[in-house]
CSV table of C-alpha atoms and ligand atoms in Angstrom, one decimal:
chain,number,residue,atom,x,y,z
A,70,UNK,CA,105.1,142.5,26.5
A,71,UNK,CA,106.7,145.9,27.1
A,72,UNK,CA,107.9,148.4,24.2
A,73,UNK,CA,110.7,150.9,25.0
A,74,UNK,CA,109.6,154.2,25.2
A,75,UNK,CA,111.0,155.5,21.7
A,76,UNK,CA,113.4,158.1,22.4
A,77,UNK,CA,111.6,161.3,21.4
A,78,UNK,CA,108.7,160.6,23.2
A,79,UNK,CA,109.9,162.4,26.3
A,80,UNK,CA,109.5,165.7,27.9
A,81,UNK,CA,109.7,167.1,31.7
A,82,UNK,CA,108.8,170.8,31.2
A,83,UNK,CA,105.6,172.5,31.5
A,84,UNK,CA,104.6,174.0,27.9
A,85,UNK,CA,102.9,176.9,30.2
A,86,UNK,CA,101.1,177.4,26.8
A,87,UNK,CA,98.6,180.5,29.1
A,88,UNK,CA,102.0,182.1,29.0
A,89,UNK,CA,102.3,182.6,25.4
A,90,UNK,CA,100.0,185.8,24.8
A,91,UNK,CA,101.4,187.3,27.7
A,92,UNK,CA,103.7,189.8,26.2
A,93,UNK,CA,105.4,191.2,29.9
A,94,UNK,CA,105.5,188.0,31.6
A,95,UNK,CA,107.0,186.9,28.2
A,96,UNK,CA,109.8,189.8,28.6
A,97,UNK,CA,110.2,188.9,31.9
A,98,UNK,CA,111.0,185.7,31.7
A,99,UNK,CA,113.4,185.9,28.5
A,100,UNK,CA,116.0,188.2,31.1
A,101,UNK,CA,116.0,185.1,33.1
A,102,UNK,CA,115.4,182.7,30.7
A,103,UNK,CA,117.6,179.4,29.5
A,104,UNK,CA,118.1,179.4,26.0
A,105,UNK,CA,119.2,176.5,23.6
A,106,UNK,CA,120.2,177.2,20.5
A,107,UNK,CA,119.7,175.9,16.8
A,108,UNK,CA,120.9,177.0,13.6
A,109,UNK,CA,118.3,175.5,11.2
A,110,UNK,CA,120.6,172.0,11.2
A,111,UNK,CA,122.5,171.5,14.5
A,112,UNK,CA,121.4,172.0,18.2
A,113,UNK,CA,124.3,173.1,20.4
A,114,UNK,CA,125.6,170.5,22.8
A,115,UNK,CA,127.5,169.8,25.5
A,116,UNK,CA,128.4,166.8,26.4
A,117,UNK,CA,125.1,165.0,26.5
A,118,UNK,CA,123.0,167.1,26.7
A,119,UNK,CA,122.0,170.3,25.3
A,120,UNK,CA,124.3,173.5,26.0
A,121,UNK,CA,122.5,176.4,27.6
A,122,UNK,CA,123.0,179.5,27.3
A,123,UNK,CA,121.7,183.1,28.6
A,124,UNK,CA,119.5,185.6,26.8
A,125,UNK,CA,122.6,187.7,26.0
A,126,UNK,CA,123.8,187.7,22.7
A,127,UNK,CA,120.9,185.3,21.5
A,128,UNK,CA,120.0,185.5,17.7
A,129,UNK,CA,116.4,187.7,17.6
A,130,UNK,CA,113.9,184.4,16.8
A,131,UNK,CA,113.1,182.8,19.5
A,132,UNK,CA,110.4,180.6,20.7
A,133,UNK,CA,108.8,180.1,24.5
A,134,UNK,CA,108.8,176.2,25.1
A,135,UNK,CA,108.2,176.2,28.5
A,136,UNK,CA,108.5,176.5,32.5
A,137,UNK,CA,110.9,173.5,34.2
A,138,UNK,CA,109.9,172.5,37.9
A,139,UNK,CA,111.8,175.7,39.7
A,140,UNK,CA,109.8,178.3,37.6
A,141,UNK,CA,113.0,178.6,35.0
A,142,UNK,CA,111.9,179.6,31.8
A,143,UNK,CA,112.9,177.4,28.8
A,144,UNK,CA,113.3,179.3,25.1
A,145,UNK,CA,115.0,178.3,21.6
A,146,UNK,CA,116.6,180.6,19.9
A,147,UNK,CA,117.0,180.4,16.0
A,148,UNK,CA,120.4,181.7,14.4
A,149,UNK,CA,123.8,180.9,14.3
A,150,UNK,CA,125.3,179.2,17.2
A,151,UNK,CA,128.1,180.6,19.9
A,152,UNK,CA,130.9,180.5,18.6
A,153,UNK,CA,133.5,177.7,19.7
A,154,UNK,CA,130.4,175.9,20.1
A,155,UNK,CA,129.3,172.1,19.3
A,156,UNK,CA,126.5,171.2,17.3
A,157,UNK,CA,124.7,167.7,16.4
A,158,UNK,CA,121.7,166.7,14.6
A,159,UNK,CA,118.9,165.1,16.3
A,160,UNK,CA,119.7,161.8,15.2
A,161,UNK,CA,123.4,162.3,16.5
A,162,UNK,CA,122.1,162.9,20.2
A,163,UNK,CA,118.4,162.0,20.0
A,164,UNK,CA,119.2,158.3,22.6
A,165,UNK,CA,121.5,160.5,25.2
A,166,UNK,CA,119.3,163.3,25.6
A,167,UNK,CA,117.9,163.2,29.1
A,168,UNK,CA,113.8,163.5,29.3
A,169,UNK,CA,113.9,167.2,29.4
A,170,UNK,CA,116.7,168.2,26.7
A,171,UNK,CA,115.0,166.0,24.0
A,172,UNK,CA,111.2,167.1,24.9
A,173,UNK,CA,112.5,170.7,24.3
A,174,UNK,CA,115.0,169.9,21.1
A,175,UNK,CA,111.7,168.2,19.4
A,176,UNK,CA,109.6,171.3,20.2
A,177,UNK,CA,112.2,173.7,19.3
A,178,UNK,CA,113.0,172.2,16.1
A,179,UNK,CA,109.2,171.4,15.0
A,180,UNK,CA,108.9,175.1,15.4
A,181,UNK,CA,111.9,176.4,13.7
A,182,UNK,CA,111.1,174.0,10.5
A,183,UNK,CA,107.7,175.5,10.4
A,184,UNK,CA,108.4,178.9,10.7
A,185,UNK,CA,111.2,178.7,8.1
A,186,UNK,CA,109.0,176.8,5.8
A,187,UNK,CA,105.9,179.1,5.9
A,188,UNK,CA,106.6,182.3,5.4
A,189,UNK,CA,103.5,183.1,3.5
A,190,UNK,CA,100.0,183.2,4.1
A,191,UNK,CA,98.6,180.5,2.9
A,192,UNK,CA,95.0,182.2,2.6
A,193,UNK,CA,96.3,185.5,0.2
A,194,UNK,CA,100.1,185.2,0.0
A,195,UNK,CA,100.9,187.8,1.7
A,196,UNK,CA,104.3,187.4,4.2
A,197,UNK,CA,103.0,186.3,7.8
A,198,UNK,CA,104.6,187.1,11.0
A,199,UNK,CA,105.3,185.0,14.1
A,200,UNK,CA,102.7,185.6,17.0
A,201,UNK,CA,102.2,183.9,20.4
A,202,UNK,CA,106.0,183.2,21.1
A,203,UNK,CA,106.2,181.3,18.4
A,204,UNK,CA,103.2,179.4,18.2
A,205,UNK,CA,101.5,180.5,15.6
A,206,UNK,CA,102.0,182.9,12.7
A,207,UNK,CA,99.4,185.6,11.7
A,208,UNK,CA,99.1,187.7,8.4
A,209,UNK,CA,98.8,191.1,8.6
A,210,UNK,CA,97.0,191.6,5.8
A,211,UNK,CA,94.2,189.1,5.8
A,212,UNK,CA,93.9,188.7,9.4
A,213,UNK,CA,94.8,184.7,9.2
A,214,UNK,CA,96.1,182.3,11.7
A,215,UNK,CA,98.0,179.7,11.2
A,216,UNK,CA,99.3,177.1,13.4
A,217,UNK,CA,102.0,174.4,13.2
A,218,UNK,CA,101.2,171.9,11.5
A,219,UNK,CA,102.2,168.0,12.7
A,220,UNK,CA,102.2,165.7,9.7
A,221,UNK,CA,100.6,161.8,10.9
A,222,UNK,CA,102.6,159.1,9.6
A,223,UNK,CA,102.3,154.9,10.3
A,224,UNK,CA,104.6,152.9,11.1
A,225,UNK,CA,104.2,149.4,11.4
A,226,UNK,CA,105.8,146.1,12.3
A,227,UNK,CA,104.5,143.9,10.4
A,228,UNK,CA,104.5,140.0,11.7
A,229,UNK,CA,102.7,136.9,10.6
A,230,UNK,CA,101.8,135.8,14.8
A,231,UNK,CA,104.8,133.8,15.1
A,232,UNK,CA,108.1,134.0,14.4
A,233,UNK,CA,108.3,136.1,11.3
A,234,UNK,CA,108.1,139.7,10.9
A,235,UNK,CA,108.3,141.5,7.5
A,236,UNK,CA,111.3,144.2,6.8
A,237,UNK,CA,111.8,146.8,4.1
A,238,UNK,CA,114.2,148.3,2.3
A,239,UNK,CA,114.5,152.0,0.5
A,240,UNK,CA,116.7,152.3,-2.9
A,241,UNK,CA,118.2,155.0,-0.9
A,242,UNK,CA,119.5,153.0,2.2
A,243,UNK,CA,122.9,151.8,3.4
A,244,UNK,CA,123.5,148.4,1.6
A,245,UNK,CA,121.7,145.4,3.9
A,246,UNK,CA,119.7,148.1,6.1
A,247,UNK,CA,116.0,146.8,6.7
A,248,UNK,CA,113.5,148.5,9.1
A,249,UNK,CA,110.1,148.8,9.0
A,250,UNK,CA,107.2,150.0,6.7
A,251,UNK,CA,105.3,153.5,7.3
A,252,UNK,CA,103.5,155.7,5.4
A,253,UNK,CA,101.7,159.2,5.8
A,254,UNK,CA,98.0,159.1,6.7
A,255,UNK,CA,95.9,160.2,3.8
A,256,UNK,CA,92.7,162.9,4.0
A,257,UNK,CA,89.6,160.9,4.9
A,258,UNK,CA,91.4,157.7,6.6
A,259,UNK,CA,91.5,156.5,9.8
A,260,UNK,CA,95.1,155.5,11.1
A,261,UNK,CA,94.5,151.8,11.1
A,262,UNK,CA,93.4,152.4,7.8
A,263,UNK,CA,95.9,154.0,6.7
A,264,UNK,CA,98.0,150.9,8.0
A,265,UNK,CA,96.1,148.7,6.2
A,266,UNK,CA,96.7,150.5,2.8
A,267,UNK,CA,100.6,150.6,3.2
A,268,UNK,CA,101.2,147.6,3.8
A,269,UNK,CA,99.2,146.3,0.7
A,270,UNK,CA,101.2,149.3,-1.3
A,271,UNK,CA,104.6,148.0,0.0
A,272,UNK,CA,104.4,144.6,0.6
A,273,UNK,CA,101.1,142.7,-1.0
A,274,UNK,CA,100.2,141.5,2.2
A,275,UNK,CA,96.4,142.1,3.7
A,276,UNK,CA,96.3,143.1,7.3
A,277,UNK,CA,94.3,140.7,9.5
A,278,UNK,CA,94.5,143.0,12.6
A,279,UNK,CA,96.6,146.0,13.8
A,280,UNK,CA,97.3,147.6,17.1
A,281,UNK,CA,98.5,150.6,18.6
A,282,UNK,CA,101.8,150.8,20.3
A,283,UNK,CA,103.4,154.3,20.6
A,284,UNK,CA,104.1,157.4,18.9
A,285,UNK,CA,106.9,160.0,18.5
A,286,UNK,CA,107.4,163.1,17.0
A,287,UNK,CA,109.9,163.0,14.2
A,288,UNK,CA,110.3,166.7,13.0
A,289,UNK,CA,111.8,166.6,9.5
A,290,UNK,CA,110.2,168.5,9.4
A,291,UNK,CA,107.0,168.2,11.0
A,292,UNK,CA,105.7,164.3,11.4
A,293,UNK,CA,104.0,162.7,14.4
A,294,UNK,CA,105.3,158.9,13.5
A,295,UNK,CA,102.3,156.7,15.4
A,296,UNK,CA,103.8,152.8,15.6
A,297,UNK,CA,101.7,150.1,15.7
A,298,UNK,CA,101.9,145.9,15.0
A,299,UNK,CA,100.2,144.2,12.2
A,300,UNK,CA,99.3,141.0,11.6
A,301,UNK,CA,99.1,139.8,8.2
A,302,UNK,CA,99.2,135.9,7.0
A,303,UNK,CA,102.3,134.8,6.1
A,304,UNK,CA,102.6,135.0,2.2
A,305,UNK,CA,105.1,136.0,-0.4
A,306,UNK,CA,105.5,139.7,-0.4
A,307,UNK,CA,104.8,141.2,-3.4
A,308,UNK,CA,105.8,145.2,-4.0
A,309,UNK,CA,102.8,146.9,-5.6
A,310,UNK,CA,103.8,151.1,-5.1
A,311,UNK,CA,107.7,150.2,-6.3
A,312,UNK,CA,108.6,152.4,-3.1
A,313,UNK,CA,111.0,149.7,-1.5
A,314,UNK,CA,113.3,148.1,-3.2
A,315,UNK,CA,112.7,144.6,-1.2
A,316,UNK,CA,110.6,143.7,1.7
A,317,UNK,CA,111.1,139.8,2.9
A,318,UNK,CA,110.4,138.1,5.9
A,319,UNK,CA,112.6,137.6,9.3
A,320,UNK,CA,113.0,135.8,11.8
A,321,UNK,CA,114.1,136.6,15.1
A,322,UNK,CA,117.3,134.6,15.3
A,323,UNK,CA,118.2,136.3,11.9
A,324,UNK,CA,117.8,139.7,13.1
A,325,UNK,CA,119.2,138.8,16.6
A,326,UNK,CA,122.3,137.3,14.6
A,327,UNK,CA,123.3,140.7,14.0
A,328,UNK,CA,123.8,140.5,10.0
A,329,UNK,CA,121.2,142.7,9.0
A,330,UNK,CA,121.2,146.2,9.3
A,331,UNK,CA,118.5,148.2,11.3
A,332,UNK,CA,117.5,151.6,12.2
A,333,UNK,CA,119.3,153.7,14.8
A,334,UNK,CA,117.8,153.5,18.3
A,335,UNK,CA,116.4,157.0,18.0
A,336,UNK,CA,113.9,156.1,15.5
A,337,UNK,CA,110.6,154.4,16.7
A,338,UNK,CA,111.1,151.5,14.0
A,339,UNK,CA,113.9,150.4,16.6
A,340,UNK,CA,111.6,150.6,19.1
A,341,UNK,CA,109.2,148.5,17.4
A,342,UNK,CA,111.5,145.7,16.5
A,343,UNK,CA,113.5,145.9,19.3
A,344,UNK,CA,109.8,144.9,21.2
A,345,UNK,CA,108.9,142.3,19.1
A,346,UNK,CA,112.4,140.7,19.1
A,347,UNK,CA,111.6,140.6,23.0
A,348,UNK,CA,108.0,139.0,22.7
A,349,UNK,CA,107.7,135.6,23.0
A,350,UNK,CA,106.2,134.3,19.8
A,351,UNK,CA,102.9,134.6,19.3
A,352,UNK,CA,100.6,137.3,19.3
A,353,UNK,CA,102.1,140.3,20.5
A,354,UNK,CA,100.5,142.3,22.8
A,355,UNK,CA,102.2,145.7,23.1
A,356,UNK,CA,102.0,147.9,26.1
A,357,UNK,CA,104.7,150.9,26.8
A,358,UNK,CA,106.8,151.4,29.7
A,359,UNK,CA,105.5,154.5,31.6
B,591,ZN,ZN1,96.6,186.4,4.5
């Protein structure tokens, strides 16, 4: 059984991270560099894929992501965008993004969320500023570093070994949308731990076995969304936290039917259903395409 790779799992540029403390290659390559662009909500597009522009005119924050395959160097650039200009969110473009536009739109905006977010120090609270092309932030006045931080999260699909796999919904959701249940990872637990807890929070159920599939980033602002499959016996589900609204069982005639609404492709739920709907009933025994 092969998953999909999820959509934001993809990157073709060399993060050249040795680069990042080198502050006259840096100036170097940003004369010649290729710069997308961000505003704090939209990447500029064009067509589909992300517009690029040239150093000129570029807001003043920007952020090294990397060298492509002819020694091109990749920024971001933070700020509002060129005028006459197209922007879309993530979610918009995230699927028609080739490999290299969405490996550098997830790195750019992981950054630029962090860097907005944490202005401070979180050691003495004193304003920090951005070191390392971007890559870090230091404080003046303690000395501090800090570093971006990625946020893990769980996200399972949960099935009962044959034909039925177990769907949530949010209060917050488009009437009849379903997808699956997740979580963030809690200090002191493992991720298949931290699997195991969620699904008893949201659904009741207790998980006879779980296994890794894939992971993507998912920066809004800054979590690392690692899928895996559960198996739990089949049983009534029963909603312990109150954070969905409903979770009830499937099966894959009803989802294929096309009468119940699930995630856009971008997100690795999609993914996740989208390989189970393709698994023979049974155990399902994921793998990724490479
Ligand atoms: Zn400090």
């Amino acid at each position: 059984m092969t998953y999909r790779r999820p959509a934001l799992a993809r990157a073709a540029v060399d993060r050249a991270a040795e680069r990042r403390s080198d502050t006259e290659w840096l100036a170097d390559a940003w004369a010649r560099a290729k710069v997308l662009r961000w505003d704090g909500e939209k990447v500029a597009v064009d067509g589909d894929g992300v517009l690029v522009t040239g150093p000129e005119d570029a807001p003043a924050e920007r952020y090294f992501l990397g060298l492509d395959d002819d020694d091109t160097p990749w920024f971001a650039a933070v700020g509002p965008l060129p005028l006459g200009t197209f922007g879309a969110t993530l979610r918009d473009v995230g699927t028609r993004l080739g490999d290299r536009d969405a490996g550098l739109v997830v790195h750019a905006i992981g950054l630029a969320l962090w860097h907005a977010r944490h202005p401070r120090c979180a050691v003495c609270g004193e304003p920090t500023v951005m070191a390392l092309a971007g890559h870090i932030r230091r404080c003046p006045a303690c000395g501090a570093e800090h570093f971006p931080r990625t946020d893990p999260a769980v996200i399972m699909l949960v099935h009962d070994g044959g034909d039925r796999c177990l769907l949530g919904r949010q209060p917050s959701w488009p009437p009849n949308r379903y997808s699956t249940l997740a979580g963030f990872v809690e200090p002191g637990e493992s991720l298949e731990m931290a699997v195991a807890r969620e699904v008893h929070e949201e659904a009741g159920l207790a998980v006879l076995a779980s296994q890794y599939v894939s992971s993507q980033p998912w920066p809004f602002p800054s979590s690392l969304m690692v899928g895996f499959v559960a198996r739990v016996e089949y049983g009534e589900p029963r909603l312990v936290d109150g954070e969905l609204e409903e979770a009830r069982w499937f099966t894959r005639d009803e989802l294929r039917s096309g009468s119940v609404g699930l995630s856009p492709g971008v997100s690795i739920a999609r993914t996740l259903v989208d390989g189970w709907l393709d698994a023979p009933a049974g155990e399902v025994a994921p793998t990724v395409e490479p």
